[in-house]
Tab-separated table of C-alpha atoms in Angstrom:
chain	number	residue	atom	x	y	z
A	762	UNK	CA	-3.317	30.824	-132.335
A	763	UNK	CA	-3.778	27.738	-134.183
A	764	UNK	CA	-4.733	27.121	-137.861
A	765	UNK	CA	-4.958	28.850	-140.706
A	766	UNK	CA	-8.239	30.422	-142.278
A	767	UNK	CA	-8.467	27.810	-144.904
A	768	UNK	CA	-8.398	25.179	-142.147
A	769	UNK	CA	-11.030	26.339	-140.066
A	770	UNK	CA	-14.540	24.440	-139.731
A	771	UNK	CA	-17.835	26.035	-140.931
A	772	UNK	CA	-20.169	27.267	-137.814
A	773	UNK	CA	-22.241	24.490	-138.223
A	774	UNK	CA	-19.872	21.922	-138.118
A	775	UNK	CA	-20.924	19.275	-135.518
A	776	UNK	CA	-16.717	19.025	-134.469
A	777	UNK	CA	-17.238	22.708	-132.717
A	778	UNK	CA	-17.218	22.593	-129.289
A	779	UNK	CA	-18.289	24.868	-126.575
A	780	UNK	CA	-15.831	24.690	-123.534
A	781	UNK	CA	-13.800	26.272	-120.887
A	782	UNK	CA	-10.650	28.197	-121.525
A	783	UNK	CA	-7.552	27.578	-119.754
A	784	UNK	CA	-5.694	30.212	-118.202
A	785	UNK	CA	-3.500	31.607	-121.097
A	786	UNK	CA	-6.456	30.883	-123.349
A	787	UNK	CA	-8.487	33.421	-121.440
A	788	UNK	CA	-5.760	35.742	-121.225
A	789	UNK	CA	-5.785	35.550	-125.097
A	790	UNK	CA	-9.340	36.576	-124.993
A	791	UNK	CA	-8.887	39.733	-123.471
A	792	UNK	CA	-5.957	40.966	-125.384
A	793	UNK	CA	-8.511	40.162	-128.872
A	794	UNK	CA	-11.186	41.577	-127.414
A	795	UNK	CA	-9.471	44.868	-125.472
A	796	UNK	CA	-8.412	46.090	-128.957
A	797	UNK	CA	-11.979	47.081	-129.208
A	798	UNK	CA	-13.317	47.222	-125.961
A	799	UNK	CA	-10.794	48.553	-123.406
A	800	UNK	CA	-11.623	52.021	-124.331
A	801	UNK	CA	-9.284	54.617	-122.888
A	802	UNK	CA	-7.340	52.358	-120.596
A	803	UNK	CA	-4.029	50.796	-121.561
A	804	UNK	CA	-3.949	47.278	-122.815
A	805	UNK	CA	-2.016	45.966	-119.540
A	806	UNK	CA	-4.563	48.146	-117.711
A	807	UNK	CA	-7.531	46.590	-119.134
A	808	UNK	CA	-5.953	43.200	-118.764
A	809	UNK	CA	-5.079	43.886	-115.261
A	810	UNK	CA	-9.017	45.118	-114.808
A	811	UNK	CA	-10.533	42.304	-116.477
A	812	UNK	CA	-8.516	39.894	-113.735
A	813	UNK	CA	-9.606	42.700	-110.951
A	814	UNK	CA	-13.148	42.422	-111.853
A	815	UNK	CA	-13.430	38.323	-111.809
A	816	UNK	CA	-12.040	38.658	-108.255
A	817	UNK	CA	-14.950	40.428	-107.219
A	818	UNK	CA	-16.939	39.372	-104.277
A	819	UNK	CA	-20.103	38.959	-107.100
A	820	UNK	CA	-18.184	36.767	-109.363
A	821	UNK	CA	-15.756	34.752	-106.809
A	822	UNK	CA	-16.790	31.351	-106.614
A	823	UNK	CA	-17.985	30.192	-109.271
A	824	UNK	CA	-19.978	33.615	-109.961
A	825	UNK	CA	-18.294	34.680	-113.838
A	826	UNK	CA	-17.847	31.626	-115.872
A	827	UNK	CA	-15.447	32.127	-119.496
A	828	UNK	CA	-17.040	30.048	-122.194
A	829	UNK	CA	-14.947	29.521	-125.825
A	830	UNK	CA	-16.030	28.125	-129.279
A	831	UNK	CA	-13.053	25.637	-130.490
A	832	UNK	CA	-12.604	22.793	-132.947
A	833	UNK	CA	-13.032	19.957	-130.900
A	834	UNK	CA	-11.481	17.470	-134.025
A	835	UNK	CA	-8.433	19.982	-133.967
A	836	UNK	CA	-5.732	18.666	-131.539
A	837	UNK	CA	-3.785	20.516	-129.367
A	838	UNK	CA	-0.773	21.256	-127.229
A	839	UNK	CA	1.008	23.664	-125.484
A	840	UNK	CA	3.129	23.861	-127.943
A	841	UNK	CA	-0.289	24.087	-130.392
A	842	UNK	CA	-2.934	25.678	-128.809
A	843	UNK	CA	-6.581	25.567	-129.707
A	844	UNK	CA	-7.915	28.049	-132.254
A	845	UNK	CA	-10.458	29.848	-130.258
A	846	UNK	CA	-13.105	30.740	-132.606
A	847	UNK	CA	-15.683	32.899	-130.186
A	848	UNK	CA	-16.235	33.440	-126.696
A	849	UNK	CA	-18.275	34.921	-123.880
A	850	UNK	CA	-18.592	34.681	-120.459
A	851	UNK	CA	-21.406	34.401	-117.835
A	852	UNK	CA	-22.186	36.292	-114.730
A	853	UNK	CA	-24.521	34.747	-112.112
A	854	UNK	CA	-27.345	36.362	-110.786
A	855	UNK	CA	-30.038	36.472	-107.992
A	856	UNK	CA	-33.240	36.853	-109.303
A	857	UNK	CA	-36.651	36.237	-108.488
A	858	UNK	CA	-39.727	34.933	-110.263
A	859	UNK	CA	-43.750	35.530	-109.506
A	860	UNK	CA	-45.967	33.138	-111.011
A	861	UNK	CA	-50.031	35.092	-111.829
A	862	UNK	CA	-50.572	34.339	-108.375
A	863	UNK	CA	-48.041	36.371	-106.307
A	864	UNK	CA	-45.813	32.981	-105.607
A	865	UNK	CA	-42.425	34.151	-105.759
A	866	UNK	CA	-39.361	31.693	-106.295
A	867	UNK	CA	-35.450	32.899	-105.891
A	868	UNK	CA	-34.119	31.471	-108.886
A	869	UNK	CA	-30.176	31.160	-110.316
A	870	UNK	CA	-29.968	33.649	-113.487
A	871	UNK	CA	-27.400	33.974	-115.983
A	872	UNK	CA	-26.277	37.559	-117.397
A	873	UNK	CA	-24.079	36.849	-120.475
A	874	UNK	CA	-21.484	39.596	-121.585
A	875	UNK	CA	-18.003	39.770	-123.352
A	876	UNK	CA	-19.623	38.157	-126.552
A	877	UNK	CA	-16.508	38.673	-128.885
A	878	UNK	CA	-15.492	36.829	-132.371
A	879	UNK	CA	-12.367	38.533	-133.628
A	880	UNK	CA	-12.844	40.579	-137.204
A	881	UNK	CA	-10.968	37.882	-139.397
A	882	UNK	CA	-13.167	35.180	-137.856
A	883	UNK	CA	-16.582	36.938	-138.192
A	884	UNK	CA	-19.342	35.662	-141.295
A	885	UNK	CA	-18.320	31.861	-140.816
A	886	UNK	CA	-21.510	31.859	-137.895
A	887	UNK	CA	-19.547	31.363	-135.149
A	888	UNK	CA	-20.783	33.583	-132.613
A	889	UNK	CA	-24.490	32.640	-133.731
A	890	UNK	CA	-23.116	28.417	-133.322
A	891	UNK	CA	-21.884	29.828	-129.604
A	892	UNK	CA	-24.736	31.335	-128.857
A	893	UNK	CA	-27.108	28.381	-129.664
A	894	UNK	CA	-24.520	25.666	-127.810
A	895	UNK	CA	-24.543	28.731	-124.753
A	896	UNK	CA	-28.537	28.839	-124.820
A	897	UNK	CA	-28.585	25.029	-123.975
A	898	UNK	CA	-25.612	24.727	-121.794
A	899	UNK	CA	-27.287	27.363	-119.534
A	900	UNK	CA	-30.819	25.567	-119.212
A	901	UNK	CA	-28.933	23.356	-116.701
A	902	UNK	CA	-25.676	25.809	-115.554
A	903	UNK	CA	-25.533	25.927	-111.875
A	904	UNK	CA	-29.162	24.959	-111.219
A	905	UNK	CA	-29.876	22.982	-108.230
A	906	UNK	CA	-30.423	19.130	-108.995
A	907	UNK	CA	-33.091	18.608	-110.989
A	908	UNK	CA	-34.493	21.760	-111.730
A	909	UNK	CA	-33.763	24.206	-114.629
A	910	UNK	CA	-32.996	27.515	-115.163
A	911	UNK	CA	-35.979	30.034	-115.907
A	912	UNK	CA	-34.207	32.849	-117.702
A	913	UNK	CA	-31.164	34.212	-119.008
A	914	UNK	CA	-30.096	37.909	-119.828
A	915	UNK	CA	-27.783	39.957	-122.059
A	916	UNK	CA	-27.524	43.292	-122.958
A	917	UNK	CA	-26.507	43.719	-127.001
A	918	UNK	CA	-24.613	46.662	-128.542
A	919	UNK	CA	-25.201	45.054	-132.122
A	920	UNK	CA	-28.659	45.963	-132.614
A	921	UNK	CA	-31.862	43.140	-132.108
A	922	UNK	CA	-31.620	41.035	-134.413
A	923	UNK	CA	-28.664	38.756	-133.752
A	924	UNK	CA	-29.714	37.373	-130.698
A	925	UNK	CA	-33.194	37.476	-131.045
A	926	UNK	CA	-31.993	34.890	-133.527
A	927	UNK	CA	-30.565	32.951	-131.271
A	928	UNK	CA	-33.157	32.975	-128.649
A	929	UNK	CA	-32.783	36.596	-126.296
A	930	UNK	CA	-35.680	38.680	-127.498
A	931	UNK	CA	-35.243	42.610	-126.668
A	932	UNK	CA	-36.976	44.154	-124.132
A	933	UNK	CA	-37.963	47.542	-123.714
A	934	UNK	CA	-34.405	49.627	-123.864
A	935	UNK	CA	-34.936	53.354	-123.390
A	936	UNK	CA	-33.360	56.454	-121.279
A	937	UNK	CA	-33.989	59.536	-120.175
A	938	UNK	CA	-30.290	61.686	-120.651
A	939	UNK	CA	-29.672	64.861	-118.679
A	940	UNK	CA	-26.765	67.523	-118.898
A	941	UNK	CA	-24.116	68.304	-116.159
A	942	UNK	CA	-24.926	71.314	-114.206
A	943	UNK	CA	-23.218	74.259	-112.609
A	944	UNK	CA	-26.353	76.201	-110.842
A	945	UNK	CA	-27.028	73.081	-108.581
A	946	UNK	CA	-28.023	75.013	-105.351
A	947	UNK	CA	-30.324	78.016	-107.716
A	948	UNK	CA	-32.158	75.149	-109.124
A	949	UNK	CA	-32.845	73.049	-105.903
A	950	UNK	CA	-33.823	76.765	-104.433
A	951	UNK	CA	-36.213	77.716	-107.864
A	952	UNK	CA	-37.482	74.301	-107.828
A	953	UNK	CA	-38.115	74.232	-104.026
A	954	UNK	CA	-36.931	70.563	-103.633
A	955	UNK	CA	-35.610	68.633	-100.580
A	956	UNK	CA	-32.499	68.391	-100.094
A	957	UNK	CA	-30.317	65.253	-100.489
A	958	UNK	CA	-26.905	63.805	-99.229
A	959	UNK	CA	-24.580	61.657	-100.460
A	960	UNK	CA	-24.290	58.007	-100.352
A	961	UNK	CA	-21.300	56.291	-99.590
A	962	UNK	CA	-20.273	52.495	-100.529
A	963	UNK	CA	-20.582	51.908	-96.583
A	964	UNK	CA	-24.357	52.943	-96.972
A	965	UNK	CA	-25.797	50.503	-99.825
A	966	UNK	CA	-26.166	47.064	-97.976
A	967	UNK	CA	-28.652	48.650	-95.936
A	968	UNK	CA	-30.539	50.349	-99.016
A	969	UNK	CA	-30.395	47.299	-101.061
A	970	UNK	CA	-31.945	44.970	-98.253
A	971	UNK	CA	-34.223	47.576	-98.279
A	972	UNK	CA	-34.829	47.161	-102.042
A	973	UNK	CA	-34.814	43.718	-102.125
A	974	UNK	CA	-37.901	43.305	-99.744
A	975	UNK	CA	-39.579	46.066	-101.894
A	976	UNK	CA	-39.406	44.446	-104.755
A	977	UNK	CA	-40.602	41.259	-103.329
A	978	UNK	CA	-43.557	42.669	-102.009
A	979	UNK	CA	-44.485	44.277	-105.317
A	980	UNK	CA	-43.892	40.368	-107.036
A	981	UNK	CA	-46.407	38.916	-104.217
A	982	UNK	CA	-49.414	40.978	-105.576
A	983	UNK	CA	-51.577	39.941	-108.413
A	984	UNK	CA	-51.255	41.486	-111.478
A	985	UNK	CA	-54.019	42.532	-113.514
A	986	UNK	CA	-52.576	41.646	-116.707
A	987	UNK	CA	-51.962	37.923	-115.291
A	988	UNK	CA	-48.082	37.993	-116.889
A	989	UNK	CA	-45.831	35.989	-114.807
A	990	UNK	CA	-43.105	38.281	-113.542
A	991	UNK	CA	-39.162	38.759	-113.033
A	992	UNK	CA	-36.339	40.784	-111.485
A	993	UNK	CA	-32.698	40.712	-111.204
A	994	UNK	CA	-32.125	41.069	-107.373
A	995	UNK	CA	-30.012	44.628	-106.973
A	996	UNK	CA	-27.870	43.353	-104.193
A	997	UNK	CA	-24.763	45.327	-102.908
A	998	UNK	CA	-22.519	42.692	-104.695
A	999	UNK	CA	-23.991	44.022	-107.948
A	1000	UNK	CA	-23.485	47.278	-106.664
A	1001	UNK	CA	-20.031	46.675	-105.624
A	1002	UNK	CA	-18.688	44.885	-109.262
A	1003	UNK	CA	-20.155	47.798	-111.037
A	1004	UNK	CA	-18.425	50.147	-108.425
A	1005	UNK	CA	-15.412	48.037	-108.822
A	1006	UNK	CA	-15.269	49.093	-112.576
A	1007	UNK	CA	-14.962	53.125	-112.247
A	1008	UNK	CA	-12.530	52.757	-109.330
A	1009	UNK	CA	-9.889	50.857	-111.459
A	1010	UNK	CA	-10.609	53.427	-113.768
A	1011	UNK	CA	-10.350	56.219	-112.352
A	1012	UNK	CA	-7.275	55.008	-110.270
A	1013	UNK	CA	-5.504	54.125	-113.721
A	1014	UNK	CA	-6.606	57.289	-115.324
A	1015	UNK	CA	-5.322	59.361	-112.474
A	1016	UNK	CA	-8.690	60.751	-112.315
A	1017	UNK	CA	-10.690	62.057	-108.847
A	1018	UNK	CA	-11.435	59.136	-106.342
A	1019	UNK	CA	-15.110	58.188	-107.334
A	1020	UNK	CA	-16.099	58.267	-103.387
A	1021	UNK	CA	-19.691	59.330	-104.133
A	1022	UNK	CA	-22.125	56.189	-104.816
A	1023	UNK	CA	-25.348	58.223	-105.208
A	1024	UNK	CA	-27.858	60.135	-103.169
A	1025	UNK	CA	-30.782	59.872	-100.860
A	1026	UNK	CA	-33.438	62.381	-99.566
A	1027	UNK	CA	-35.348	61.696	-96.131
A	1028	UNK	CA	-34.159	60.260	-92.787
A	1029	UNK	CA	-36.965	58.211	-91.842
A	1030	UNK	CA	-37.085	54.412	-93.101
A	1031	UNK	CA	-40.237	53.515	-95.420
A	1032	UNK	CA	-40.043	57.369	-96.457
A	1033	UNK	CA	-36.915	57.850	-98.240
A	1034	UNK	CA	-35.812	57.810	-101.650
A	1035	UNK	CA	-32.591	57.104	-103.352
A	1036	UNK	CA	-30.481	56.875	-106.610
A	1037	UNK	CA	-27.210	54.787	-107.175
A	1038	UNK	CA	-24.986	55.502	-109.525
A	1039	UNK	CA	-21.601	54.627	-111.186
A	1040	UNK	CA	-19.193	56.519	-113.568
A	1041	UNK	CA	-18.482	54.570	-117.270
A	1042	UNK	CA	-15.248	56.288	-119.062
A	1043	UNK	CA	-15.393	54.963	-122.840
A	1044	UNK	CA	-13.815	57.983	-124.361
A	1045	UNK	CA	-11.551	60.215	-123.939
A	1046	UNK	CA	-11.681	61.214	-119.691
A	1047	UNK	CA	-9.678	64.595	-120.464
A	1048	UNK	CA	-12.685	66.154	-122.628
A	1049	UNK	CA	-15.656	67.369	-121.265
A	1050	UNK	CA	-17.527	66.589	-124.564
A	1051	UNK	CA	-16.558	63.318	-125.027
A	1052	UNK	CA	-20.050	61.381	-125.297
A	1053	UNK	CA	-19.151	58.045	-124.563
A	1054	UNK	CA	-18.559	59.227	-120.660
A	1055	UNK	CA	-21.561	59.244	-119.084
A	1056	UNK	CA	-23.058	58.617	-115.158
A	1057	UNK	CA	-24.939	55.576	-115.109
A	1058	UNK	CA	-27.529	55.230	-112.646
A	1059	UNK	CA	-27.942	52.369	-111.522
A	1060	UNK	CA	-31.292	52.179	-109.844
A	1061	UNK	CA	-33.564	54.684	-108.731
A	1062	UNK	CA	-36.042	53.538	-105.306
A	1063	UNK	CA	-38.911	55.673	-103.476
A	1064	UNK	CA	-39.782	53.664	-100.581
A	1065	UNK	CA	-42.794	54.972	-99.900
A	1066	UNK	CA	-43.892	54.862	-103.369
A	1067	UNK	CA	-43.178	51.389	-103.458
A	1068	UNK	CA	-42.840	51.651	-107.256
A	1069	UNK	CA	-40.070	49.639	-108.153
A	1070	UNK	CA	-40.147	49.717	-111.733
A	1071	UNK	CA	-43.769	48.762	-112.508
A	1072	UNK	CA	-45.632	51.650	-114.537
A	1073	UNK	CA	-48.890	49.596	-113.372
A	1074	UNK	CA	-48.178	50.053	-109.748
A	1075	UNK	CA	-51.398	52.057	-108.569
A	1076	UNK	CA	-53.735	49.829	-110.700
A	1077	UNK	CA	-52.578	47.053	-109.225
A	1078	UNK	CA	-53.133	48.426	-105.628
A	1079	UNK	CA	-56.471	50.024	-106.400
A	1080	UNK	CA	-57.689	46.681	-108.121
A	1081	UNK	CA	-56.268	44.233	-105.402
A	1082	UNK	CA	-57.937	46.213	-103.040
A	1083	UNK	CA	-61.347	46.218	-105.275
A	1084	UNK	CA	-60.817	49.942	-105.850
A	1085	UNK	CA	-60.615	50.601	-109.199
A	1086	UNK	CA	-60.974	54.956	-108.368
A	1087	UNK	CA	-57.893	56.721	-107.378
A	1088	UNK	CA	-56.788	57.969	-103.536
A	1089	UNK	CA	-57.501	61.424	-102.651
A	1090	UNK	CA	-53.836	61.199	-101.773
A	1091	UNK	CA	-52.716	59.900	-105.162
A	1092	UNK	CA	-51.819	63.755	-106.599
A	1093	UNK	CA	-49.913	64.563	-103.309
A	1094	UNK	CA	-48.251	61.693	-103.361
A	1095	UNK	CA	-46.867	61.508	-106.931
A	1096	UNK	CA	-45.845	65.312	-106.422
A	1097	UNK	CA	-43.658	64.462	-103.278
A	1098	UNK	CA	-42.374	61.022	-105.470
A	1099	UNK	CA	-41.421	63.052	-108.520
A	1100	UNK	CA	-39.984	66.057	-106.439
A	1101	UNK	CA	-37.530	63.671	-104.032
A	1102	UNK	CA	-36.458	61.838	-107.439
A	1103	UNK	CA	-35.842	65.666	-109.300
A	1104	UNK	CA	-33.644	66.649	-106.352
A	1105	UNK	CA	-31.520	62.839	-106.905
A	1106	UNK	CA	-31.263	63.637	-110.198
A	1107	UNK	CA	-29.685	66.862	-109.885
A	1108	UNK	CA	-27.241	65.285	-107.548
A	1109	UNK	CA	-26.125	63.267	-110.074
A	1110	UNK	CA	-26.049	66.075	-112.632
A	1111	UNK	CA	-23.874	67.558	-110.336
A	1112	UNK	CA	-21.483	64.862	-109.522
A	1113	UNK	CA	-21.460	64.835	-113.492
A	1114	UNK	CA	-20.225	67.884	-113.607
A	1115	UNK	CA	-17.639	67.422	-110.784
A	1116	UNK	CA	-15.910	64.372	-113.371
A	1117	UNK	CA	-16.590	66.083	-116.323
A	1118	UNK	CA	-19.000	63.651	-117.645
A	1119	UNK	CA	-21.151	64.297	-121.060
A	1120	UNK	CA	-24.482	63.436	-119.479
A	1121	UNK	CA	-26.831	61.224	-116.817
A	1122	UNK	CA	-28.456	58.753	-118.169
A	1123	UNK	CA	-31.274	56.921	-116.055
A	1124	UNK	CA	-32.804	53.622	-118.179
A	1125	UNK	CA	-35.829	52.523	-118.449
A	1126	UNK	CA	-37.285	55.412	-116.890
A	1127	UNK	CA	-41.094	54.988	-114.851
A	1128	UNK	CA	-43.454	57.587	-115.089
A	1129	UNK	CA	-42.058	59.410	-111.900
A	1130	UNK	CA	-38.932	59.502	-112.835
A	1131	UNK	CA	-39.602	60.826	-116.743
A	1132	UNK	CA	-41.607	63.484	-114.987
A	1133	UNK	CA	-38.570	64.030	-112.572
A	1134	UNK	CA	-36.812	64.246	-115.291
A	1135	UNK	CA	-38.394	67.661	-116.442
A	1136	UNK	CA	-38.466	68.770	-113.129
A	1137	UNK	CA	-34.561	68.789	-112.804
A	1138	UNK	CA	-34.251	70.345	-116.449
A	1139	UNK	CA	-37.248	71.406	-117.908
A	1140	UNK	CA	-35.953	71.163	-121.672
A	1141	UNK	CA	-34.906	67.283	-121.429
A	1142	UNK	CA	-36.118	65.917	-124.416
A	1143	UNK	CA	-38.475	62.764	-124.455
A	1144	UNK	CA	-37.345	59.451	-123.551
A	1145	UNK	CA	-34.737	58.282	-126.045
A	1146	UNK	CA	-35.735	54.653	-127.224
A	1147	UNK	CA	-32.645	52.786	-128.006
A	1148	UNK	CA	-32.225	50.444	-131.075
A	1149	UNK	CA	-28.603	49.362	-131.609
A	1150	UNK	CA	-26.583	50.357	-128.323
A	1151	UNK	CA	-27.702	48.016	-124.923
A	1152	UNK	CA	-30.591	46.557	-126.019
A	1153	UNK	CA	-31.931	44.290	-122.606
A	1154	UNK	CA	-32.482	40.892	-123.782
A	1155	UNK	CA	-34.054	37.897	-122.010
A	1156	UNK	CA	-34.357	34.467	-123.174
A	1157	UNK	CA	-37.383	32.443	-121.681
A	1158	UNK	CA	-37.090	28.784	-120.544
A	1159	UNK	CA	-40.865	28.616	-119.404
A	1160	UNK	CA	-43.499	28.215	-121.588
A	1161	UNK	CA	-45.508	30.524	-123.985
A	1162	UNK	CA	-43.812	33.289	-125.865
A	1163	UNK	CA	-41.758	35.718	-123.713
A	1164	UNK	CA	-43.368	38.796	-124.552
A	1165	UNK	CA	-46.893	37.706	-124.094
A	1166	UNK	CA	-46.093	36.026	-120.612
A	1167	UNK	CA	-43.097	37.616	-118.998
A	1168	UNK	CA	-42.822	41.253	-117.503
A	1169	UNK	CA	-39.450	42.513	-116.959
A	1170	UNK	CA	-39.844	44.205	-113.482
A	1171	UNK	CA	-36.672	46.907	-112.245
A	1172	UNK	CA	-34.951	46.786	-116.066
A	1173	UNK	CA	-32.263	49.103	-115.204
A	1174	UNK	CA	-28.742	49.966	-115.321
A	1175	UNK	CA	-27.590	47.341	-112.195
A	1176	UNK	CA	-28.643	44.140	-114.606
A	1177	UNK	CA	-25.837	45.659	-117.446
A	1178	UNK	CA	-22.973	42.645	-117.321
């Protein structure tokens, strides 16, 4: 496509330009960056995927955006087409913003993923130039008239520093990773946990209503550590792109239909508690030991609880209410918590097990679900803090620095893009 190497401008030249692709420039994209990515789907598979997935009921209309890195001094034609030099796209998000005093804004968020520069074009800085044109372009991308955007997000599988670099300082990126499991119905006996059932795609516009108002209400009260604070909204169109993924999957892979979308325990509203999930095949889907096939969750919710990702959750109760002891009920409470959240995990250990799938992996992981966690398999190691692979990373448009003022509220699995 295009020039030569020893034609090509230096990433800082001011003639590089970040644009749109055309069609058959996007479609170029894909087939540079499936080579690497595309995992064990077919090249026309992941092609035809990629186009399934930006007809998604999340990214219709305007929702995924393909950005490119070109030469803008460097003419073109059909018959010469632009050298595309990096590229990326951008999902947008719901999300919602609480300033120290419980004020809560619904703001337009961008998720950037697909950040590819293809092997011969890599140590001329053209990713890093993309990235720096992208950080600006996004301040005012789809943001109502006058008004900017607050914060963008991307999840990096090269480590920290690059796009810390660049502006998107890592977050917190850690999991707690359980085994497949064969005993299911010996452990939920020896354990003595409630019971759960499974939830269907039909089920999850209801739950994540549910989880929306939730989390809103945990945004509205005042934090004691006076941090302004943030959440990607987990709406079932998130839900539904991520589900989107492991059905073309599995339905190109000849694999089982992936029916199952997680697991809930209770029956009563305000007193339930549920997991979501979604399958990721990046290996090889005919071996059992294949690591890079794994059960996502997606997001983890105890109503009653009301924790939605906060470790500070009961301070904050106890000191809006001027209580700074615990409830009586506090002990009782977490026990029932961490018991309804063992018997989800096991769930999905056994729907691991049904798709022969390595391990569960549940991110970000708050104290009830960690102790969960050992609940469901007693010899689960300790949280696993992650340092090169999906690192969460969040550039601030607000002032002050973004890990003295901004708390990252629900930083799980459903933000991935």
């Amino acid at each position: 496509m295009g020039a030569s190497k020893k034609d090509l401008p230096s990433g800082d030249s001011p003639a590089l330009t970040l644009t749109h692709p055309t069609d058959a420039e996007k479609v170029a994209t894909w087939k540079l960056n499936g080579a690497s990515w595309r995992g064990a789907l077919s090249l026309p598979s992941y092609l035809r995927r990629e186009e399934h997935l930006a007809n998604q009921a999340f990214t219709r209309n305007g929702g995924l955006t393909f950005w490119i890195l070109v030469d803008g001094s460097s003419p073109s034609s059909p018959d010469k087409p632009r050298k595309v030099l990096s590229s990326c796209e951008t999902l947008r998000k719901r999300a919602l913003v609480a300033d120290e005093e419980g004020n809560i804004e619904e703001v337009v968020c961008q998720g950037v993923g697909s950040v590819f520069c293809a092997p011969e074009l890599r140590e001329r800085g053209y990713a890093g130039r993309m990235m720096k044109e992208l950080g600006k372009e996004l301040e005012r991308w789809q943001q109502k008239e006058q008004t900017k955007c607050q914060f963008t997000v991307l999840y990096s599988d090269i480590g920290k520093e690059f796009y810390a670099r660049n502006g998107w300082h890592p977050f917190p990126s850690s999991h707690v990773a359980l085994p497949p499991v064969s005993s299911f119905d010996q452990i939920y006996q020896e354990r003595s946990l409630p019971q759960s059932r499974p939830l269907y795609a039909s089920d999850l516009a209801e739950l994540c209503d549910t989880d929306e108002k939730l989390i809103r209400r945990s945004l509205s009260l005042q934090p004691s550590n006076k941090k302004t604070r943030l959440a990607l909204v987990p709406d079932v169109e998130t839900m539904a792109w991520h589900h989107a993924r492991e059905e073309f999957a599995a339905n190109e892979l000849q694999l089982r239909e992936p029916k199952i979308k997680g697991a809930i325990v209770g029956n009563e509203a305000g007193k339930r508690a549920w997991i979501i999930w979604t399958r990721t095949w990046n290996g090889d889907p005919y071996r059992k030991d294949d690591t890079d096939n794994v059960l996502n969750i997606l997001r983890i919710v105890v109503e009653e609880e009301e924790d939605v990702g906060r470790e500070d959750f009961h301070d904050l109760v106890n000191t809006t209410n001027g209580d700074s002891s615990s409830s009586p009920n506090d002990g009782a409470h977490m026990r029932k918590s961490v018991q309804s959240v063992a018997s989800l995990l096991l769930a999905a250990q056994k729907e691991a097990t049904k798709f022969d799938l390595s391990e569960v992996q549940a991110w970000n992981p708050t104290r009830t679900t960690t102790q969960a966690a050992k609940v469901a398999y007693p010899a689960v190691a300790a949280v696993i803090e992650r340092d090169s692979q999906s690192i969460a990373s969040l550039k601030w448009y607000g002032s002050g620095s973004v890990l003295d003022e901004v708390e990252w509220i629900g930083n799980e699995k459903y933000g991935w893009c």
